[in-house]
Coordinates of C-alpha atoms in Angstrom, one line a residue:
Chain A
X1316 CA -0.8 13.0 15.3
X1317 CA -2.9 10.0 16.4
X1318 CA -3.5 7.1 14.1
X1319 CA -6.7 6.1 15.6
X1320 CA -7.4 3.0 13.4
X1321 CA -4.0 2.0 12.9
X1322 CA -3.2 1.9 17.0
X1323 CA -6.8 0.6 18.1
X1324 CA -5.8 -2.8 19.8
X1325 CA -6.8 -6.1 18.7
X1326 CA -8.8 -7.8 15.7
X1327 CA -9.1 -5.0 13.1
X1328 CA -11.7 -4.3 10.4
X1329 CA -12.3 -2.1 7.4
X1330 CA -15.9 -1.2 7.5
X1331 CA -16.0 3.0 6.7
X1332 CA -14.0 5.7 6.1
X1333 CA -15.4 7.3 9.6
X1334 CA -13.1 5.0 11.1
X1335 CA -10.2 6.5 9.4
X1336 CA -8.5 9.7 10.6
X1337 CA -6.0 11.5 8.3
X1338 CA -3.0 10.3 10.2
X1339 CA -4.6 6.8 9.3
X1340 CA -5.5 7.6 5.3
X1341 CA -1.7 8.9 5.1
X1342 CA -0.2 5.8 5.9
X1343 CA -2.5 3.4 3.9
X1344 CA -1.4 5.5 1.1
X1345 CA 2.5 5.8 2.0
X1346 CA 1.7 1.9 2.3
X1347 CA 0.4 1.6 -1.2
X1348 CA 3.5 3.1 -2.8
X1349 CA 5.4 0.0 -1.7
X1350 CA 2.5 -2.1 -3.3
X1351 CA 2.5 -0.4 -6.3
X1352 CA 6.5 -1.1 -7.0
X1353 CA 5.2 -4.5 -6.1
X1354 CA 3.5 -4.8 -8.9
X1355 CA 5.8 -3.5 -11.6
X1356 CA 8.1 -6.6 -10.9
X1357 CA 8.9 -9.1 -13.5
X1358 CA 7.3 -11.7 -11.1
X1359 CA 4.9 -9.3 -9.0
X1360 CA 4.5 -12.0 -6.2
X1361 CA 5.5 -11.5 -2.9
X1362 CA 5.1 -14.2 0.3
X1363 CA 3.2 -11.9 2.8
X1364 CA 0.2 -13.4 2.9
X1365 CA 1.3 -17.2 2.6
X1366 CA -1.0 -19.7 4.2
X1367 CA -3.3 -16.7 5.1
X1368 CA -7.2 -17.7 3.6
X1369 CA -9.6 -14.7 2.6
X1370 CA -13.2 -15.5 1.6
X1371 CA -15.5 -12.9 -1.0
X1372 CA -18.7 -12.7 -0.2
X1373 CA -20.6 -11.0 -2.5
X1374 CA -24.3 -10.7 -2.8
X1375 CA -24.0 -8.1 -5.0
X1376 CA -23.0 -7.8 -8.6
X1377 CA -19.0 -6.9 -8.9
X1378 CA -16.3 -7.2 -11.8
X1379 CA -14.1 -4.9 -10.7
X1380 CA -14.0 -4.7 -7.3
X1381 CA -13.9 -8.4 -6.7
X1382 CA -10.6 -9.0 -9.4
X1383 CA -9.0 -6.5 -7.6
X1384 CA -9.1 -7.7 -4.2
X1385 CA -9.0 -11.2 -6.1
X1386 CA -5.5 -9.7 -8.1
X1387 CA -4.6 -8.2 -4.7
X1388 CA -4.8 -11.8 -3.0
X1389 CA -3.0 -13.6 -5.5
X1390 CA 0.1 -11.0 -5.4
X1391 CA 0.2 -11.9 -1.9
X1392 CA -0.2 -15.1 -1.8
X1393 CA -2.9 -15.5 -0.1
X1394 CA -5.8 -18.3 -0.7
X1395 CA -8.7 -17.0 -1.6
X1396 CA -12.7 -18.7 -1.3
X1397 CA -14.9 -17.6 -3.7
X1398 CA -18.8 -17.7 -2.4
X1399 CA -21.5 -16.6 -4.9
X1400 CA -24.7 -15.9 -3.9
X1401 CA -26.1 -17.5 -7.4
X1402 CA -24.7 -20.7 -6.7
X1403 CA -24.5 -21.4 -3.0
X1404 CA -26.7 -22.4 -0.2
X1405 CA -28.1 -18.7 0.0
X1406 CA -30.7 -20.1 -2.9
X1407 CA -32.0 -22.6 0.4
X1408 CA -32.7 -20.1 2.4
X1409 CA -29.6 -19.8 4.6
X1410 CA -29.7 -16.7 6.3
X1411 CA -26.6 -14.3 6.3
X1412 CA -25.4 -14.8 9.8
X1413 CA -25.6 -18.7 9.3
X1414 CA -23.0 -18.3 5.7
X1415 CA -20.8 -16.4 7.9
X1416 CA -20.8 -18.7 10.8
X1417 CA -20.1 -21.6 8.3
X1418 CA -17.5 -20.0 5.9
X1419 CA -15.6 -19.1 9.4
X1420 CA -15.3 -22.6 10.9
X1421 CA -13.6 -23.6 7.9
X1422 CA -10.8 -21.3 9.4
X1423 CA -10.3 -17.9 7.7
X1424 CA -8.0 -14.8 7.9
X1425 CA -10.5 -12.5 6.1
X1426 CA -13.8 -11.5 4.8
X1427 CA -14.3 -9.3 2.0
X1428 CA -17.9 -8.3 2.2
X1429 CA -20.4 -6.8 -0.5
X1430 CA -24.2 -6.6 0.7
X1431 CA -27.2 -4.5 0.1
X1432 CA -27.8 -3.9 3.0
X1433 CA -25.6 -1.0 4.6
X1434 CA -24.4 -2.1 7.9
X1435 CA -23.7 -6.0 6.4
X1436 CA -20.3 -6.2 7.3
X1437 CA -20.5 -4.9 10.7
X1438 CA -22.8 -7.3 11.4
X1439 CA -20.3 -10.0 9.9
X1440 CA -17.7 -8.4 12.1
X1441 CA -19.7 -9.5 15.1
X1442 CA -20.4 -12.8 14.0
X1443 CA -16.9 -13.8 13.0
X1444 CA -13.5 -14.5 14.2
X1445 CA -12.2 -12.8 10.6
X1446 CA -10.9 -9.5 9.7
X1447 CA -13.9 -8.2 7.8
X1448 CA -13.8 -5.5 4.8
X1449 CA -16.5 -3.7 3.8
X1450 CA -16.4 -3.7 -0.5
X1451 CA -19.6 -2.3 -0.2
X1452 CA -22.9 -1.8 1.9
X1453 CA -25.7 -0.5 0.0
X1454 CA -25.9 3.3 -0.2
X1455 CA -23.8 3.6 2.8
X1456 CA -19.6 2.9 2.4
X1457 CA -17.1 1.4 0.0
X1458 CA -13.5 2.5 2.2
X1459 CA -11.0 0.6 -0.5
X1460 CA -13.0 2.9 -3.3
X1461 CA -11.9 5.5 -1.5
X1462 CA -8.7 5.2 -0.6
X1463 CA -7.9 4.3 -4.2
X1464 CA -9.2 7.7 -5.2
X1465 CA -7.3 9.1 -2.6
X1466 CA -4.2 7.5 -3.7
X1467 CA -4.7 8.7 -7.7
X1468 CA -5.9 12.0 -6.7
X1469 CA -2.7 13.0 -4.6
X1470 CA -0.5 11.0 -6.8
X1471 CA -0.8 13.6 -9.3
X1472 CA -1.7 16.9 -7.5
X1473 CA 0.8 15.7 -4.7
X1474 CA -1.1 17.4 -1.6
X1475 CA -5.4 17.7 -1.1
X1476 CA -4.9 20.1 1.6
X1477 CA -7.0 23.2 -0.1
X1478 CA -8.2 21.3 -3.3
X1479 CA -11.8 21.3 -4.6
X1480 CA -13.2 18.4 -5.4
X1481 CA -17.0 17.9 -7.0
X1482 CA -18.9 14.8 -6.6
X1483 CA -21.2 15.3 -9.4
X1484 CA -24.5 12.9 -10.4
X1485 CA -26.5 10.1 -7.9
X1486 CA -25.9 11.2 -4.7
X1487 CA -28.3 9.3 -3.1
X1488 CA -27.9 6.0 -4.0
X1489 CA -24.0 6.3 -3.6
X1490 CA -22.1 4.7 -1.3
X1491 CA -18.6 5.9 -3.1
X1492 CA -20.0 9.4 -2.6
X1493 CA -20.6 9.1 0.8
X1494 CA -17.3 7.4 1.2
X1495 CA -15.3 9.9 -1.4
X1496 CA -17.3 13.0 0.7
X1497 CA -16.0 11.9 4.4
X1498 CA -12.2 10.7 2.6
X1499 CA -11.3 13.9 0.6
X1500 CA -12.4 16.2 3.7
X1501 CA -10.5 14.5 6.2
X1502 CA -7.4 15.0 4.0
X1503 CA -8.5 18.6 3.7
X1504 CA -9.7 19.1 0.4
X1505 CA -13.0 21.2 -0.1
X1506 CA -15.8 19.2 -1.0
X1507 CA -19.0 20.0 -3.7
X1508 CA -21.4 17.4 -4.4
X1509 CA -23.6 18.5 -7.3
X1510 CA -26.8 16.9 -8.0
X1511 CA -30.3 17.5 -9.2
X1512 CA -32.5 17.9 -5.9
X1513 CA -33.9 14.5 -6.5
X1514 CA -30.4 12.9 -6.4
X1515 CA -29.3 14.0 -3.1
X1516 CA -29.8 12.7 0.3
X1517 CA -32.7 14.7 2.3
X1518 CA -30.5 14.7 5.3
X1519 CA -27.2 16.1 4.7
X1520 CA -27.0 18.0 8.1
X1521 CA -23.1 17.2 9.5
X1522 CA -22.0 16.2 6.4
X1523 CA -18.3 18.2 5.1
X1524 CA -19.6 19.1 1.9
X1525 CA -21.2 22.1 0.0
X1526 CA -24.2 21.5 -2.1
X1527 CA -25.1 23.2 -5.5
X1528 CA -27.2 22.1 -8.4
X1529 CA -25.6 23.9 -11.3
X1530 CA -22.3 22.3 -12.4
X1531 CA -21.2 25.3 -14.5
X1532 CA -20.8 27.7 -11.5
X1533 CA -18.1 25.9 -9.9
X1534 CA -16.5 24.2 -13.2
X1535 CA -13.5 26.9 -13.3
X1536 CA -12.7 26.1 -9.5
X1537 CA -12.3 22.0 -9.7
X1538 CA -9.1 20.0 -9.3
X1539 CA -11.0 16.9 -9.2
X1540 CA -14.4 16.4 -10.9
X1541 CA -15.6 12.9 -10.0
X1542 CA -18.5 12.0 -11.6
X1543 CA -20.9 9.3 -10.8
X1544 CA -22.8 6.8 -12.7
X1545 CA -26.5 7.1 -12.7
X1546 CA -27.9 3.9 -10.7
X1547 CA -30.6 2.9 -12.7
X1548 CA -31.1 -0.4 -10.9
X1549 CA -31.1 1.4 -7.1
X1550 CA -33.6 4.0 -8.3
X1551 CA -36.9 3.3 -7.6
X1552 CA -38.3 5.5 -9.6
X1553 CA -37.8 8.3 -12.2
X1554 CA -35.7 11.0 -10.5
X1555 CA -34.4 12.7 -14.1
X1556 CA -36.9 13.8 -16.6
X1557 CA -34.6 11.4 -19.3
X1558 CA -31.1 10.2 -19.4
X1559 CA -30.5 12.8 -22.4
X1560 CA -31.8 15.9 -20.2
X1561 CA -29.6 14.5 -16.9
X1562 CA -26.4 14.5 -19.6
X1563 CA -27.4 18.3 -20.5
X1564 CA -27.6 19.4 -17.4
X1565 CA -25.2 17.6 -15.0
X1566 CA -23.6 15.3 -17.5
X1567 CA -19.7 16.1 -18.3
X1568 CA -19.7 17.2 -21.7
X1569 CA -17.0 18.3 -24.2
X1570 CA -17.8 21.8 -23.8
X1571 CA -17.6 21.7 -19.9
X1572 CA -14.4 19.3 -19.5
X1573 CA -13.2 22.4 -21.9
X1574 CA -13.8 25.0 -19.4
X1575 CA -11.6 22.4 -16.3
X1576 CA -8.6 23.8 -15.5
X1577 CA -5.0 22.5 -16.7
X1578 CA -4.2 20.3 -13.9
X1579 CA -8.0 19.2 -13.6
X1580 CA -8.3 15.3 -12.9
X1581 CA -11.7 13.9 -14.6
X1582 CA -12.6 10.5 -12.6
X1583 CA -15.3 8.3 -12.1
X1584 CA -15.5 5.0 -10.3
X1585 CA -16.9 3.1 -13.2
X1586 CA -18.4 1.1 -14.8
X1587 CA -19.3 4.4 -17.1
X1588 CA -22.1 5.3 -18.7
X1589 CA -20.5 6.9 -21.9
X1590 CA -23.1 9.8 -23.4
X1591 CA -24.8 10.1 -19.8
X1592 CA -23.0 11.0 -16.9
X1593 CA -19.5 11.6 -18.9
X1594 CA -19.3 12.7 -22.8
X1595 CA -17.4 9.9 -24.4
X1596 CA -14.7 11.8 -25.9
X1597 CA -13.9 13.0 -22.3
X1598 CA -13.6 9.5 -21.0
X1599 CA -10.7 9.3 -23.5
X1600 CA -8.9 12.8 -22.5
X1601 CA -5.3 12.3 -20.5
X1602 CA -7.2 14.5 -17.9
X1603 CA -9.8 11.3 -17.5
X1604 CA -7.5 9.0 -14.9
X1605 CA -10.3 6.3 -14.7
X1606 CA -8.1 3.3 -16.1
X1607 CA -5.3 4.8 -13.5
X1608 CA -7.7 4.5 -10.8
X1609 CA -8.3 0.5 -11.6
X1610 CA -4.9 0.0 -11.8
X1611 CA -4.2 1.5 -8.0
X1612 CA -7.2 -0.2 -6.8
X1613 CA -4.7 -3.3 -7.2
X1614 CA -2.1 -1.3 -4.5
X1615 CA -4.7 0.2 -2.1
X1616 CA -6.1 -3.3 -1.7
X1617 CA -3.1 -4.9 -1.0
X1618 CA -2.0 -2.5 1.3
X1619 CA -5.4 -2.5 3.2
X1620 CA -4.9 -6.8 3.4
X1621 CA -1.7 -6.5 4.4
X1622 CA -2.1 -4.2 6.9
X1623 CA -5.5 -6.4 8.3
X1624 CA -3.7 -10.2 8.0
X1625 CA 0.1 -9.9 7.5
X1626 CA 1.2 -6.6 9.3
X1627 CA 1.3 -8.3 12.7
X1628 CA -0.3 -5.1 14.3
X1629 CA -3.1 -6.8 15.3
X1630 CA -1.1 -10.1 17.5
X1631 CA 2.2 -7.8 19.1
X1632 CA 1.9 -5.0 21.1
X1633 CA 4.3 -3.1 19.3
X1634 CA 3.4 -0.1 17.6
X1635 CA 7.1 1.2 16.7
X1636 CA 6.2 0.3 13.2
X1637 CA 3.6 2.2 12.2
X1638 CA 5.5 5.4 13.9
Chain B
X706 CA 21.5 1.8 12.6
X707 CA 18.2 0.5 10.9
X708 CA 15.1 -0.1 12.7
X709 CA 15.5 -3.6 11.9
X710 CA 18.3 -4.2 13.9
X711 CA 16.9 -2.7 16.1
X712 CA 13.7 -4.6 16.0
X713 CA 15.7 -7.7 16.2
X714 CA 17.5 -7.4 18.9
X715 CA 14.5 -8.0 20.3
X716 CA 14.4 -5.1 23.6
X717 CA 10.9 -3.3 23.8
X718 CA 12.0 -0.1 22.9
X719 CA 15.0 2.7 24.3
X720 CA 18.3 4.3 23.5
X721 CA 21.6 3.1 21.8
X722 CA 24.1 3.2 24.6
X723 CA 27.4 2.6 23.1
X724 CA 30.4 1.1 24.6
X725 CA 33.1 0.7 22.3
X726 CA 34.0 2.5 19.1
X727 CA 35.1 -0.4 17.3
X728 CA 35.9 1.6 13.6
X729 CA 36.6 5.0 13.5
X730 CA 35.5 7.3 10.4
X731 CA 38.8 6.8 8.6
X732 CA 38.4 3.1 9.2
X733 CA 35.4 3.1 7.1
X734 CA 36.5 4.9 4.5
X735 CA 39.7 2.6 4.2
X736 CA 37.0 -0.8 4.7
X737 CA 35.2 0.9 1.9
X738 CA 38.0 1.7 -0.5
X739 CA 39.4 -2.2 0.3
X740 CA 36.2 -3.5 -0.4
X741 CA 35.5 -1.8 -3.8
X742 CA 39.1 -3.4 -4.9
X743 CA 38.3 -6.7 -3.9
X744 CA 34.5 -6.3 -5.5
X745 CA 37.1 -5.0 -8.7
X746 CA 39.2 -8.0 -8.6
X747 CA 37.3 -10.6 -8.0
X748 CA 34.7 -9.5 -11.0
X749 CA 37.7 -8.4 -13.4
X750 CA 36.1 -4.9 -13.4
X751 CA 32.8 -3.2 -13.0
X752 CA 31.5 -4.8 -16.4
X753 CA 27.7 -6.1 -15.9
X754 CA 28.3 -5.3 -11.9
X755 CA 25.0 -3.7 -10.3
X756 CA 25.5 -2.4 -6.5
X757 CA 22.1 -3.3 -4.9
X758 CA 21.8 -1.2 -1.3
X759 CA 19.6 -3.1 1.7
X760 CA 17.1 -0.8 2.6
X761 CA 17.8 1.0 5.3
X762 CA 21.3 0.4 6.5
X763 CA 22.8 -0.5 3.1
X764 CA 21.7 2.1 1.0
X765 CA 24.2 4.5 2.4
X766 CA 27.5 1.9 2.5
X767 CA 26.3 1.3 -1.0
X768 CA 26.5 4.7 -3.0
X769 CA 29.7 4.9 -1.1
X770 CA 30.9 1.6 -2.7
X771 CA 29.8 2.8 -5.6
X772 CA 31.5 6.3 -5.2
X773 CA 34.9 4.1 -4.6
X774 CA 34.2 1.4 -7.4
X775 CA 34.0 4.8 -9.7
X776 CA 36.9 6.5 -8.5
X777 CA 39.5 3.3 -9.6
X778 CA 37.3 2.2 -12.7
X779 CA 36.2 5.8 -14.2
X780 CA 33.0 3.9 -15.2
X781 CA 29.9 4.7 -13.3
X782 CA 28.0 1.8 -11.9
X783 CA 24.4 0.7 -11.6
X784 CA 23.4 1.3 -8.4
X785 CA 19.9 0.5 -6.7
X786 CA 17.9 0.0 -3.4
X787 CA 16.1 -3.1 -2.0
X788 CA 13.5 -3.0 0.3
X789 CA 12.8 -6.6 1.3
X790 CA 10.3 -6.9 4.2
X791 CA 7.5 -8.5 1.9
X792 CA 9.6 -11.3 2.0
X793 CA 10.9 -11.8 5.6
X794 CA 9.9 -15.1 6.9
X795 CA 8.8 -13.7 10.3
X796 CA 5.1 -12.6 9.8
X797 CA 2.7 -12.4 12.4
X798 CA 5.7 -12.9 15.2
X799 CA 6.2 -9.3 15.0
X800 CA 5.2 -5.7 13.3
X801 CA 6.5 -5.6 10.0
X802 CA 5.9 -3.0 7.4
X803 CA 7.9 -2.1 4.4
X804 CA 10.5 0.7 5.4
X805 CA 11.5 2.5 2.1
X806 CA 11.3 2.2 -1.7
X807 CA 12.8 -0.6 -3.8
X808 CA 14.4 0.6 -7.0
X809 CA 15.8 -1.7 -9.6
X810 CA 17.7 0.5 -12.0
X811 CA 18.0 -2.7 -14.7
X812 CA 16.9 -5.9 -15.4
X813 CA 19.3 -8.0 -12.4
X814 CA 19.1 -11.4 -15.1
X815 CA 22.3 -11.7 -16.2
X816 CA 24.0 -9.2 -13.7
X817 CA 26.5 -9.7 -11.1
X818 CA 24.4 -8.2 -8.1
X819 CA 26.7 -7.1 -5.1
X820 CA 24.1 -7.2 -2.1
X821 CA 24.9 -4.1 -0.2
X822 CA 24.3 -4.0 4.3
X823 CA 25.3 -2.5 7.3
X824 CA 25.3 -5.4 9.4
X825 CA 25.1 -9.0 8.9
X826 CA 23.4 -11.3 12.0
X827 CA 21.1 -14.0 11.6
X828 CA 21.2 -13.8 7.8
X829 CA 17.5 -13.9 8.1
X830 CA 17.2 -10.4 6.1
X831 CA 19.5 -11.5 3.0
X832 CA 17.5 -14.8 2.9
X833 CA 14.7 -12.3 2.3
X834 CA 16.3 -10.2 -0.2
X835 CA 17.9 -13.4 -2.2
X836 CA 14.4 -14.1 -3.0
X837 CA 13.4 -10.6 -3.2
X838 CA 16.0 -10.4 -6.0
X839 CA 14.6 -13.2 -8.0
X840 CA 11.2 -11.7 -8.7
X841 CA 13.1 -9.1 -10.6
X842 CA 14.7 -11.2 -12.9
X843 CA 17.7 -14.3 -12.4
X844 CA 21.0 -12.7 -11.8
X845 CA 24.4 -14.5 -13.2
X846 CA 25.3 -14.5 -9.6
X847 CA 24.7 -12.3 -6.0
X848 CA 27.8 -11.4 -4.2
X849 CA 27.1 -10.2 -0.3
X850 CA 29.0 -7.3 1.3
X851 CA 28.8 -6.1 4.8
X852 CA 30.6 -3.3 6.5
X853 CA 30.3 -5.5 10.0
X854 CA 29.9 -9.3 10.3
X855 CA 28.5 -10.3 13.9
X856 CA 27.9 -13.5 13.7
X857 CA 25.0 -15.5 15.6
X858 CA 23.8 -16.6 11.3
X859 CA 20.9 -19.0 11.9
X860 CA 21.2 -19.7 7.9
X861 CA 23.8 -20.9 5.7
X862 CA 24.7 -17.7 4.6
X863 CA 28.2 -16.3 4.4
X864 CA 29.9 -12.9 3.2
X865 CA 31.6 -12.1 0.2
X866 CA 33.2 -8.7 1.3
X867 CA 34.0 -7.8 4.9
X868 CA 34.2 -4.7 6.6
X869 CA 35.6 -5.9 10.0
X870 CA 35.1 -9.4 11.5
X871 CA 33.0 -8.3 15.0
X872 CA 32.6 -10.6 17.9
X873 CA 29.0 -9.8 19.9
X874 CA 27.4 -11.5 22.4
X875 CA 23.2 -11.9 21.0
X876 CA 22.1 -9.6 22.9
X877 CA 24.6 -6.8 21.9
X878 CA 23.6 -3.9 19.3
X879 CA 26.1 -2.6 16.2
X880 CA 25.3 0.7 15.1
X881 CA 26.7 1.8 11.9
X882 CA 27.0 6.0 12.0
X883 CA 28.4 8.9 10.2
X884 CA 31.1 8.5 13.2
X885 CA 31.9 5.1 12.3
X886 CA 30.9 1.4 14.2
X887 CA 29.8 1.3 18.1
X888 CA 29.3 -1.6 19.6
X889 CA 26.9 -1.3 23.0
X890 CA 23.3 -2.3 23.8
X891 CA 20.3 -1.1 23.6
X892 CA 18.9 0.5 27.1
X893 CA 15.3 0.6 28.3

């Protein structure tokens, strides 16, 4: 099987989960177990990424994305330079090819990128010398999300091949959907989103996915129900009658986390909206793996940095390693 | 043999070709049964002794230590793996990616740790692993076995228990097997 990310030559970027092929998720997540042992150490520091420099730049709001890849930096040792939009030259008028230009003459390994703007980090890609990750491009991708779902999901139901997975809530305005949609197909799992019509994309034409509207009819069938939070800040305008009504109808309430089967994983990519898109009870259940999925989002990401600035993939022409 | 010897040696990629079987089977066995003794003596006993295998070519000469360190003691002993690539010092001059699973089975601080390869070269990977052991905790001492010593170190390292002394020129290979030790190159 081809790894077509892994083996494409030269400077290499995370920017979508298109680029990834199955061969490619597989190893990322093989990758993360050593990570994760990583960080189970009395001293969970390793030397990988010494004298390597990785930038965040964030023009969007981010707590837990940006400690992780910040926790994931420090466990490698890598430097890390924080730029925030709030306090930085951005406030001038400095437009986002200029930043980039800037921040990379200072001499960096990395870029971890979160925009508004889907198609950001390509751009920042093309502009810089760096190894650029997308953490996030409007409503389009957010890979490391992803893969860390990936990881938790076949951590405990060992194989996706054949699973059924529901994307349930804000369809629209979801990049982790988008992501979670094109992730868990390529690994073979059978993908539902469920939404009210005014939460889901009007094109969906070559997408892997079923679509349905009423949760209920495929509740008995899930292995994974993955609910997302309602993005009242991306959404123009009202798309839900009320908050109370979307909870009632789509929300994951006591009464329907009942009804999952045994083995059903309940996760969501945070932060949660208890009492609207999850009942908060549920939240709480061993089922629920959401604090889990934080915790691998530690792994993932320093698998994914590792592989990007300390594998050596990128400067040898030697791909015996990643056989 | 392990990839990383492989690796090291430095050719492209190809095929083992051996030219001398330098140990037999039975020679093993007897270098292992020496070795667990002299681990025996020199601790007086298996008492806070944990057998830590290099990942990949130690893991095997390691249980079997352990097997022998059994079989004369009657106690069992702590045995574990150590993968230590995150910790190699040559980064970026070549692929490197972690091989296998590290497992600790106890707290090292305080332990005697007998540091478990195949082969020792450069001393490059036990330099690795010396530090790899310290982020589990701060052992009373590390002790270093090897089934074959080939010399060429390029640190001050040295071995506690030997298999067999083996003269190579740098650009030989040693491949530990189920058949024993060959000594031969590697082959485009």
């Amino acid at each position: 099987m081809t790894a077509t990310w892994l083996r494409q030559r030269g400077p290499k970027h995370l920017l979508s989960m298109a680029d990834l092929d199955r061969n490619d998720i597989e190893q990322i997540l093989n990758l993360t177990e050593s990570f994760a042992e990583v960080g189970e150490r009395s001293i969970p520091r390793v030397p990988a990424l010494r004298g390597k420099t990785i930038a965040w730049l964030f023009y969007e709001d981010s707590t837990r994305t940006r400690l992780s890849f910040e926790t994931a930096a420090k466990r490698l040792s890598a430097d890390t330079m924080n730029f925030s939009v709030g306090s930085s030259s951005v406030n001038k008028g400095e437009s986002l090819r200029d930043t980039v230009e800037t921040i990379d003459a200072m001499g960096i390994d990395g870029i971890v990128v979160r925009h508004g703007a889907a198609g950001a980090p390509h751009q920042v890609s093309q502009w810089s010398g760096a190894a650029v990750i997308n953490a996030g491009d409007g409503w389009h991708q957010h890979p490391t999300q992803s893969l860390l779902d990936l990881y938790t999901a076949r951590h405990h139901l060992e194989d996706l091949e054949g699973k059924h997975i529901a994307i349930v809530g804000d369809i629209t305005h979801s990049r982790v959907a988008r992501s979670n949609a094109l992730g868990f197909s390529k690994m073979g799992a059978k993908v539902t989103l469920v939404a009210p019509p005014t939460l889901l994309p009007s094109a969906l034409e070559g997408w892997p996915v079923e679509v349905t509207h009423d949760l209920d009819e495929i509740l008995d069938d899930l292995d994974v129900c993955y609910l997302l939070r309602m993005q009242l800040e991306r959404q123009g305008q009202a798309v839900v009658p009320s908050l109370r009504e979307y909870h009632a109808e789509y929300g994951l309430t006591s009464a329907r986390a009942d009804r999952l089967s045994d083995h059903a994983l309940i996760m969501h990519p945070g932060p949660m909206n208890r009492g609207v898109e999850i009942a908060g009870e549920v939240a709480d259940r061993p089922a629920a793996v959401i604090t889990e999925q934080v915790a691998n989002g530690v792994s993932v990401r320093m698998a994914v940095l590792f592989l990007l600035l300390g594998s050596g993939l990128d400067v040898v022409d030697d791909q015996r390693a990643i056989a | 043999m392990a990839e990383r010897e492989r690796l090291l040696a430095g050719s492209a990629s190809g095929t083992f070709q051996s030219r001398t079987r330098v140990m037999s089977a039975d020679d093993v066995s007897r270098a292992v049964k020496r070795m667990a003794h002299e681990i025996l003596e020199r601790n007086h006993g298996a008492a806070g002794v944990m057998i830590i295998g290099m990942q990949t070519g130690g893991v095997e000469l390691a249980s079997r230590l352990a097997a022998a360190v059994t079989a004369i003691e009657g106690s069992q002993i702590p045995i574990g793996t150590l993968d230590a690539t995150m910790h190699r010092d040559d980064f970026g001059l070549r692929p490197v990616m972690p091989e296998a699973a590290t497992a600790i089975p106890d707290d090292p601080t305080g332990k005697t740790i007998v540091l478990v390869d195949d082969v020792l070269f450069t001393g490059r990977t036990v330099r690795a692993a010396l530090d790899a052991i310290h982020s589990y905790g701060r052992p009373q001492s590390i002790q270093l076995a090897v089934m074959v010593d080939r010399g060429h170190r390029e640190l001050p390292i040295r071995p506690d228990y030997v298999g067999k002394n083996l003269p190579t020129r740098r650009n030989e290979m040693v491949d530990v097997n189920d058949d024993g030790v060959d000594l031969g190159e590697m082959l485009p």
